[in-house]
mmCIF file of C-alpha atoms and ligand atoms in Angstrom:
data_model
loop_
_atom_site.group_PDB
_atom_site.id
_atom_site.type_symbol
_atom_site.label_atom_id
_atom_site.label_comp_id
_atom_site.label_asym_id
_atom_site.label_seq_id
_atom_site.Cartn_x
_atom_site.Cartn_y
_atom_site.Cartn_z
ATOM 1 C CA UNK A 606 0.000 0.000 0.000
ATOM 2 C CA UNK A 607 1.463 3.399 -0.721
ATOM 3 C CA UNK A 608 2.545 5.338 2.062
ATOM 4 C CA UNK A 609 1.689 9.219 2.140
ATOM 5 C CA UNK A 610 4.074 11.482 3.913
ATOM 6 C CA UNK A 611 1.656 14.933 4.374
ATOM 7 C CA UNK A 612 0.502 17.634 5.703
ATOM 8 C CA UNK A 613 -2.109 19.613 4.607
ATOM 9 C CA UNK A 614 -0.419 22.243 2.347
ATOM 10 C CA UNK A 615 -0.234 23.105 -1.302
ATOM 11 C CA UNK A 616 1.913 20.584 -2.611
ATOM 12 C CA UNK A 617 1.053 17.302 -0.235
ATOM 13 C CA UNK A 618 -2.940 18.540 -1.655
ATOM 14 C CA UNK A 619 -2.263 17.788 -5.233
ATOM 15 C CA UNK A 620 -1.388 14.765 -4.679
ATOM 16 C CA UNK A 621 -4.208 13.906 -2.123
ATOM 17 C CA UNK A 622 -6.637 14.777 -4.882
ATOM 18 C CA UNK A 623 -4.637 11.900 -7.193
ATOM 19 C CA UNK A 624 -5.390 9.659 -4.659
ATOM 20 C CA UNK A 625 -8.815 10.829 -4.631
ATOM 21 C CA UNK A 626 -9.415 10.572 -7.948
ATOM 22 C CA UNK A 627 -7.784 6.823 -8.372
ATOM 23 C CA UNK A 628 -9.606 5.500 -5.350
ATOM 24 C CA UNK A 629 -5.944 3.850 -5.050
ATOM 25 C CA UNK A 630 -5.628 2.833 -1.039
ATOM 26 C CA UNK A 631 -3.329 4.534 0.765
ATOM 27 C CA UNK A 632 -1.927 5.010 4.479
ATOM 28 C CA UNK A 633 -1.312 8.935 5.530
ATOM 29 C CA UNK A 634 1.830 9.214 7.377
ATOM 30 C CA UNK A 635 1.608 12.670 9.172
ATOM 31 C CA UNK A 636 4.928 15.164 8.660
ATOM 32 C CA UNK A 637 4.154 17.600 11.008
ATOM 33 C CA UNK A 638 6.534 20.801 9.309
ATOM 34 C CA UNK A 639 5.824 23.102 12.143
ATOM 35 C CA UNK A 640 6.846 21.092 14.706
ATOM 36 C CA UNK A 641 10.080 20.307 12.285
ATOM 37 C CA UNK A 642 9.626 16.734 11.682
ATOM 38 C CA UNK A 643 10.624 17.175 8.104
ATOM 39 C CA UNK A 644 14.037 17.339 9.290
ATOM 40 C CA UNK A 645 14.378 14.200 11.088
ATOM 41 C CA UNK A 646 16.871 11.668 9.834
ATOM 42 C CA UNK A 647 14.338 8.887 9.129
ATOM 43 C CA UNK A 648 12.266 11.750 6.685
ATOM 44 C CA UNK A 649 15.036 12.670 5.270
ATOM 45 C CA UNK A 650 15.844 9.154 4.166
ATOM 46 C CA UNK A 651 12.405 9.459 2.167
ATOM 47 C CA UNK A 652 13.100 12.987 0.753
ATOM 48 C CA UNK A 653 16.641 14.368 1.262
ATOM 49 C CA UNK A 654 15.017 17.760 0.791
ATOM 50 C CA UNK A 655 13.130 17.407 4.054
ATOM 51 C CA UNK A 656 9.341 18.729 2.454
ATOM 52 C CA UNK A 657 6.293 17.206 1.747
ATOM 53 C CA UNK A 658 4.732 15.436 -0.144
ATOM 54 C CA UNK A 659 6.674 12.177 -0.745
ATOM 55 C CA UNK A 660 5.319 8.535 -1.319
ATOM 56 C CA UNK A 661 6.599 5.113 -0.961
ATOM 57 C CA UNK A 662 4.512 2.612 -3.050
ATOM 58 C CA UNK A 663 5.955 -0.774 -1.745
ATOM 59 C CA UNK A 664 9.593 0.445 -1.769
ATOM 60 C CA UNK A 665 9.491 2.494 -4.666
ATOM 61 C CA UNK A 666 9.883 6.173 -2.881
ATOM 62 C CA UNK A 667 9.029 9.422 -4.956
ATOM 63 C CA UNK A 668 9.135 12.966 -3.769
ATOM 64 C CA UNK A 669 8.350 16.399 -4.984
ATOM 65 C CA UNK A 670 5.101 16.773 -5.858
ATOM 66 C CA UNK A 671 4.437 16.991 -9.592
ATOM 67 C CA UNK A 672 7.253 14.021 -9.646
ATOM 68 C CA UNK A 673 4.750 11.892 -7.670
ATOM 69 C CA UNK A 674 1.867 12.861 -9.980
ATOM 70 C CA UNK A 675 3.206 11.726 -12.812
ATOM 71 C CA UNK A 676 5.051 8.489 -11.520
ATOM 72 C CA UNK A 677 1.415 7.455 -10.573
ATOM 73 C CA UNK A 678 -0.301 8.750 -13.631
ATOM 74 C CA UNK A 679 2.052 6.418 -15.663
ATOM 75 C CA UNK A 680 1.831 3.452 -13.462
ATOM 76 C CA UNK A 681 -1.819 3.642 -13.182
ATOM 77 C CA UNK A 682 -2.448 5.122 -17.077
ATOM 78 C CA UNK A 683 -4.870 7.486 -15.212
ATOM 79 C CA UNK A 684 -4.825 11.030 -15.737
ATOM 80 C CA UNK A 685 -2.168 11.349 -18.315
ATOM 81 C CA UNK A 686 -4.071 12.697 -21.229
ATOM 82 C CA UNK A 687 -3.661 11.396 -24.841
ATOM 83 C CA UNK A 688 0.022 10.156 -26.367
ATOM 84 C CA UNK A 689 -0.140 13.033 -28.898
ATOM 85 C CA UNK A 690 -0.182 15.387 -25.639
ATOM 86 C CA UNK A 691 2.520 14.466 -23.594
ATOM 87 C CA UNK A 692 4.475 17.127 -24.641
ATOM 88 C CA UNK A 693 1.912 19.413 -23.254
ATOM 89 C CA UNK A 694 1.636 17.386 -20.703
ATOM 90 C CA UNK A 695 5.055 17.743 -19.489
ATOM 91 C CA UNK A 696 5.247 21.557 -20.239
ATOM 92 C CA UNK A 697 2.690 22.590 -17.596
ATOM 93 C CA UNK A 698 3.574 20.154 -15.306
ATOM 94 C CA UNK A 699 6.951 21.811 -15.286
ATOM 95 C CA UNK A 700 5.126 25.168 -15.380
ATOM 96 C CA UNK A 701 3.375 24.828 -12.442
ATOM 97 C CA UNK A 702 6.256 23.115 -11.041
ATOM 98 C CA UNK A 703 8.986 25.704 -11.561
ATOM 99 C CA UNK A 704 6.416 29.177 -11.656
ATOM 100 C CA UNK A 705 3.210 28.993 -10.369
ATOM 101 C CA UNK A 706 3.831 27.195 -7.223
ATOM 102 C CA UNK A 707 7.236 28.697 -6.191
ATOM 103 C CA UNK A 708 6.116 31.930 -7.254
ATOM 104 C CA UNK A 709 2.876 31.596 -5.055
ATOM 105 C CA UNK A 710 5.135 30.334 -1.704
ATOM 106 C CA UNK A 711 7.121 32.765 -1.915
ATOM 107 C CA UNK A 712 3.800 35.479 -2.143
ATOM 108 C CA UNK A 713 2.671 33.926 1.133
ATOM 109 C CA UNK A 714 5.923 34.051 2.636
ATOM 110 C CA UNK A 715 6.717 37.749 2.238
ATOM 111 C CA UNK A 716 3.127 38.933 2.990
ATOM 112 C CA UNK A 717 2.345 36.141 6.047
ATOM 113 C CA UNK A 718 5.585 35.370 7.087
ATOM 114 C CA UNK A 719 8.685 37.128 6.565
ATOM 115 C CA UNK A 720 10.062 38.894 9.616
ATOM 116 C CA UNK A 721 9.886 42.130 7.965
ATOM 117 C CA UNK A 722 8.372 44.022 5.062
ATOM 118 C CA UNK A 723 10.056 43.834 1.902
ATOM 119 C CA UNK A 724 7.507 45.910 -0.356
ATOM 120 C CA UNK A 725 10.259 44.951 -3.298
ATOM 121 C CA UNK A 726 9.709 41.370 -2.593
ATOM 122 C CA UNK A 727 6.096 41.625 -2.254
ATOM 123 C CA UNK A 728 5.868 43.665 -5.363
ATOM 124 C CA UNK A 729 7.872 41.509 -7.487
ATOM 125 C CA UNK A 730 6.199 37.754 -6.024
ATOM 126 C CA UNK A 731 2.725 39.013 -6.364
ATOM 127 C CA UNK A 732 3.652 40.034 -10.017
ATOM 128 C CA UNK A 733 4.970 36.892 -10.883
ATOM 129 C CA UNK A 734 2.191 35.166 -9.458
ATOM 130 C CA UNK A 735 -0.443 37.785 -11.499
ATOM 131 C CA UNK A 736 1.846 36.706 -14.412
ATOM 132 C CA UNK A 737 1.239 32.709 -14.023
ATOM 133 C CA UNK A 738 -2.314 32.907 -12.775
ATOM 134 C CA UNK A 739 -2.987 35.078 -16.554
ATOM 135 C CA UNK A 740 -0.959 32.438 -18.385
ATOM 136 C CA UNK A 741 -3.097 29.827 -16.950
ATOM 137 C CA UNK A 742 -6.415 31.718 -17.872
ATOM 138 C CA UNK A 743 -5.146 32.281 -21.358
ATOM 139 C CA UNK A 744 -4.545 28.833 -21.479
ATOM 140 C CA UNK A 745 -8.089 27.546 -20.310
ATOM 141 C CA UNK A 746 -9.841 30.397 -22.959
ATOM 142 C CA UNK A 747 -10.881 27.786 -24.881
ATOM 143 C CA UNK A 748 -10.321 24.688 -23.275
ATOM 144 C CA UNK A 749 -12.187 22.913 -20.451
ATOM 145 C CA UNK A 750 -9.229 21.591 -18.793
ATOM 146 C CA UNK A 751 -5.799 22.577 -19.279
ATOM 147 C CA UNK A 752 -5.193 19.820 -22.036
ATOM 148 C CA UNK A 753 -8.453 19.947 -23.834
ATOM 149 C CA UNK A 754 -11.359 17.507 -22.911
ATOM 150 C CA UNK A 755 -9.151 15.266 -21.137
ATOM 151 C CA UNK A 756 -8.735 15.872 -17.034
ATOM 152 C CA UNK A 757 -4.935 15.305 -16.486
ATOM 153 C CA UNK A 758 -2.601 15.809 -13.391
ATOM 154 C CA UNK A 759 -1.867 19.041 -14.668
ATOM 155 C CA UNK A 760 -5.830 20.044 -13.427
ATOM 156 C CA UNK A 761 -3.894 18.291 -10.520
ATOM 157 C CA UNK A 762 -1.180 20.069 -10.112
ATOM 158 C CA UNK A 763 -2.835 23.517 -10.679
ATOM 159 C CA UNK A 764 -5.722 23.124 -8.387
ATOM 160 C CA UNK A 765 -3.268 22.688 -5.344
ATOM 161 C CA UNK A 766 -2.539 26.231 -5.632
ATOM 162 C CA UNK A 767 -4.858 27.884 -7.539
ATOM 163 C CA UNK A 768 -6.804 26.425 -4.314
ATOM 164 C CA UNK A 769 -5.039 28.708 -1.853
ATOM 165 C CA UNK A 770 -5.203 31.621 -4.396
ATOM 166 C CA UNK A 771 -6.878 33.681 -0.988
ATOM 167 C CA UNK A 772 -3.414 34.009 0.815
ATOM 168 C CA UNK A 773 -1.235 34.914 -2.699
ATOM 169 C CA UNK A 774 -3.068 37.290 -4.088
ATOM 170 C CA UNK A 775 -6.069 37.686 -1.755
ATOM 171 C CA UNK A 776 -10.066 36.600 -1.876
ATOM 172 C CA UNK A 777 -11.228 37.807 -4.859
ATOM 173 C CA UNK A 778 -8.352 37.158 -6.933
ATOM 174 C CA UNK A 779 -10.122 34.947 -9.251
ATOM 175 C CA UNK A 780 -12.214 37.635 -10.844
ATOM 176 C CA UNK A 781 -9.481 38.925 -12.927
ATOM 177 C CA UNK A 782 -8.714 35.789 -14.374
ATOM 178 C CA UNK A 783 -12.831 34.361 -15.449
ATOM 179 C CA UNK A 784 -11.628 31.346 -17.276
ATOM 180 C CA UNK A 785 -9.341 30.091 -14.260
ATOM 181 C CA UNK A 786 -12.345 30.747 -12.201
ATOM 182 C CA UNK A 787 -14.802 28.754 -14.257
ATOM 183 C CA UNK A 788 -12.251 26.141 -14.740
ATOM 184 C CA UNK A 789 -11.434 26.133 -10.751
ATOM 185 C CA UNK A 790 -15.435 26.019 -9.563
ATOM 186 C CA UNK A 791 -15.698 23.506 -12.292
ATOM 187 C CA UNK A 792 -12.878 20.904 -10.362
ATOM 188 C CA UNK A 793 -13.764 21.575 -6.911
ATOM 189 C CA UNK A 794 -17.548 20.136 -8.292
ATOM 190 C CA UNK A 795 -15.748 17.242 -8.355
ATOM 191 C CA UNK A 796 -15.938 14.565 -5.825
ATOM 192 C CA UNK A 797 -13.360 13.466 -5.612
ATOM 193 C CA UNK A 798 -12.206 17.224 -4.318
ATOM 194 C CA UNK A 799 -14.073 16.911 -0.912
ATOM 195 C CA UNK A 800 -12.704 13.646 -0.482
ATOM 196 C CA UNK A 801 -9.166 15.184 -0.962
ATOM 197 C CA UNK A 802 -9.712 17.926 1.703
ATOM 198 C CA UNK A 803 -11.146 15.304 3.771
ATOM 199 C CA UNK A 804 -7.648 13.216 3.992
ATOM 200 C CA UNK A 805 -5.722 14.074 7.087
ATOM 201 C CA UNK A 806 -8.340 15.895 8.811
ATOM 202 C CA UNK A 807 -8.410 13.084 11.477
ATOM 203 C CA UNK A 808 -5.302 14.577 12.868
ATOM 204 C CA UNK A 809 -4.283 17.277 14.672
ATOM 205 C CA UNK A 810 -1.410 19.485 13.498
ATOM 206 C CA UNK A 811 0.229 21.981 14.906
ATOM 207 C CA UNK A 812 -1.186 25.598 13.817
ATOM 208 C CA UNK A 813 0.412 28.148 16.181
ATOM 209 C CA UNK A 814 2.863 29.963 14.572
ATOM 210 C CA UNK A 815 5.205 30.617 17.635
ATOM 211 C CA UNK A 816 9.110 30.024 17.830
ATOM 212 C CA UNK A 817 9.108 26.495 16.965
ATOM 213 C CA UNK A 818 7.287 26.729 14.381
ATOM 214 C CA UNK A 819 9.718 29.501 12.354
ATOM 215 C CA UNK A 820 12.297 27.513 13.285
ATOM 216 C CA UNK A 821 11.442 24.650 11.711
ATOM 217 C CA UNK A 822 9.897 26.487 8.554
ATOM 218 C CA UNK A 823 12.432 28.988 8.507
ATOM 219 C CA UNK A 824 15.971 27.565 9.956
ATOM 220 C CA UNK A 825 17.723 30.077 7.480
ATOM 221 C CA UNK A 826 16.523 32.935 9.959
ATOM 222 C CA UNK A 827 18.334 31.221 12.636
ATOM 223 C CA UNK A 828 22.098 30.873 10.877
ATOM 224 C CA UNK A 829 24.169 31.696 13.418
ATOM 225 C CA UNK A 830 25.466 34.411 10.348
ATOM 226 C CA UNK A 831 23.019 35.791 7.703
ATOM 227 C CA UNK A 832 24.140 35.909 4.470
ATOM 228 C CA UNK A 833 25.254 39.686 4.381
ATOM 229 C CA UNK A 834 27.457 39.837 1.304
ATOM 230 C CA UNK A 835 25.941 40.391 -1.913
ATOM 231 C CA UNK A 836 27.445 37.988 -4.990
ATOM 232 C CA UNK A 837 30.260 40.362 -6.352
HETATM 233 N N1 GSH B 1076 8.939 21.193 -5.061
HETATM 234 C C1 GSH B 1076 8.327 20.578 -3.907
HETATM 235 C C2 GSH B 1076 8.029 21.635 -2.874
HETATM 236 C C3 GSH B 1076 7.545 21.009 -1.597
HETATM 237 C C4 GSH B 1076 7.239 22.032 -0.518
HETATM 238 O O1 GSH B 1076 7.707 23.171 -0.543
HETATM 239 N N2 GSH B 1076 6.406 21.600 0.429
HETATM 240 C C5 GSH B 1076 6.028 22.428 1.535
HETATM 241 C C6 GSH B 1076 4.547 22.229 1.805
HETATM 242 S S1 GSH B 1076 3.571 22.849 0.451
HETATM 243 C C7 GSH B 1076 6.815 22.005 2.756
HETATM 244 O O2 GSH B 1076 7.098 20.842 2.962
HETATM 245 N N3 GSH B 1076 7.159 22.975 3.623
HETATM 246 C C8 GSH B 1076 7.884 22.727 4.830
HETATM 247 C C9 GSH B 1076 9.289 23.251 4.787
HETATM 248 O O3 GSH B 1076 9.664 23.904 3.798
HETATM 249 O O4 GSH B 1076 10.031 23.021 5.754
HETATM 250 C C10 GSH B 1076 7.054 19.828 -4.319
HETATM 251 O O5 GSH B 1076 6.413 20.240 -5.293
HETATM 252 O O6 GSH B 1076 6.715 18.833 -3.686
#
């Protein structure tokens, strides 16, 4: 049975809809990040980069998020659109991989978290994440789903943070971008979604954001010497 390291953020929720989706069973194993258990050795033996989501489906272990989606998209032959679109397929995986979703964390992190304002790193993440989330809606102007007719893991992928588009760029963020917002009502009408946001809710994380917490989200503000040179 595949084991499911998680917690229930962005990345750990795309792949909780998969499993949603594939009725595949599954065990949650709990990763609680604010209490800093992604650093513990035996995590790290899963993902060496100590963040969630990972897998381990009988000994075969996967991490990173969009990684996992498509390792079980191919195993399974669910959700991985038509041959003639794998190209596609791959792009906006990587898309949402490499833009969308660091461009998002790092939107939350400088208007929720950082220890100070940095109005020039607000300014230029919420940008970047304006400039992804109108990509996407360009893309979806004439298209149900990202790839066409077919639902793939890239409606996966997306939907993980397109569903937390409240804290990046605020409530109504959606209404500048109506095709992402058709497209987004039209997946969380799915099932399968409220079975997704069901997973893990048997268990109680830690929420307060206190010392602890930073430091295990945040060790890098705890080097005993900031980085204070800039790269000559
Ligand atoms: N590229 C990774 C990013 C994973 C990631 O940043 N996960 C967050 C939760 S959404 C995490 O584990 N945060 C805890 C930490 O950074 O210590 C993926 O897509 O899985």
């Amino acid at each position: 049975m595949i084991k499911f390291y998680f917690h229930p953020t962005p990345n750990p929720m795309k792949v909780a809809l998969f499993l949603a989706e594939a009725e595949l069973p599954f065990e949650v194993i709990p990763v609680d990040t604010m209490k800093g258990e992604q650093h513990e050795q035996a995590f790290r033996a899963i993902n060496p980069n100590g963040k969630l989501p990972a897998i381990d489906d009988d000994g075969t272990v996967v991490f990173d998020s969009n990684a996992i989606l498509l390792y079980l998209a191919d195993k399974h032959g669910l959700f991985a659109g038509r041959p003639e679109d794998r190209g596609a397929l791959l792009s906006w995986l990587m898309f949402i991989a490499s833009g969308l979703g660091p461009y998002s964390g790092q939107a939350v992190h400088f208007q929720r978290a950082a220890p100070e304002t940095v109005d020039y790193a607000i300014n230029r993440y919420r940008r970047e994440a304006e400039r992804h989330y109108a990509i996407l809606d360009a893309r979806l102007a004439d298209r149900t789903y990202f790839l066409g007719d077919d639902y793939t893991i890239v409606d996966i992928a997306a939907w993980g943070w397109i569903d937390r588009h409240t804290p990046v760029l605020g409530p109504d963020a959606l209404e500048a971008y109506p095709n992402l917002k058709r497209w987004f009502d039209h997946i969380n009408a799915r099932p399968a979604v409220a079975k997704a946001r069901d997973i893990g809710t048997d268990i109680t994380f830690k929420s307060e954001r206190d010392e602890v917490a930073m430091r295990a989200l945040f060790p890098q503000n705890y080097a005993e010497e900031l980085v204070e040179a800039k790269a000559s």
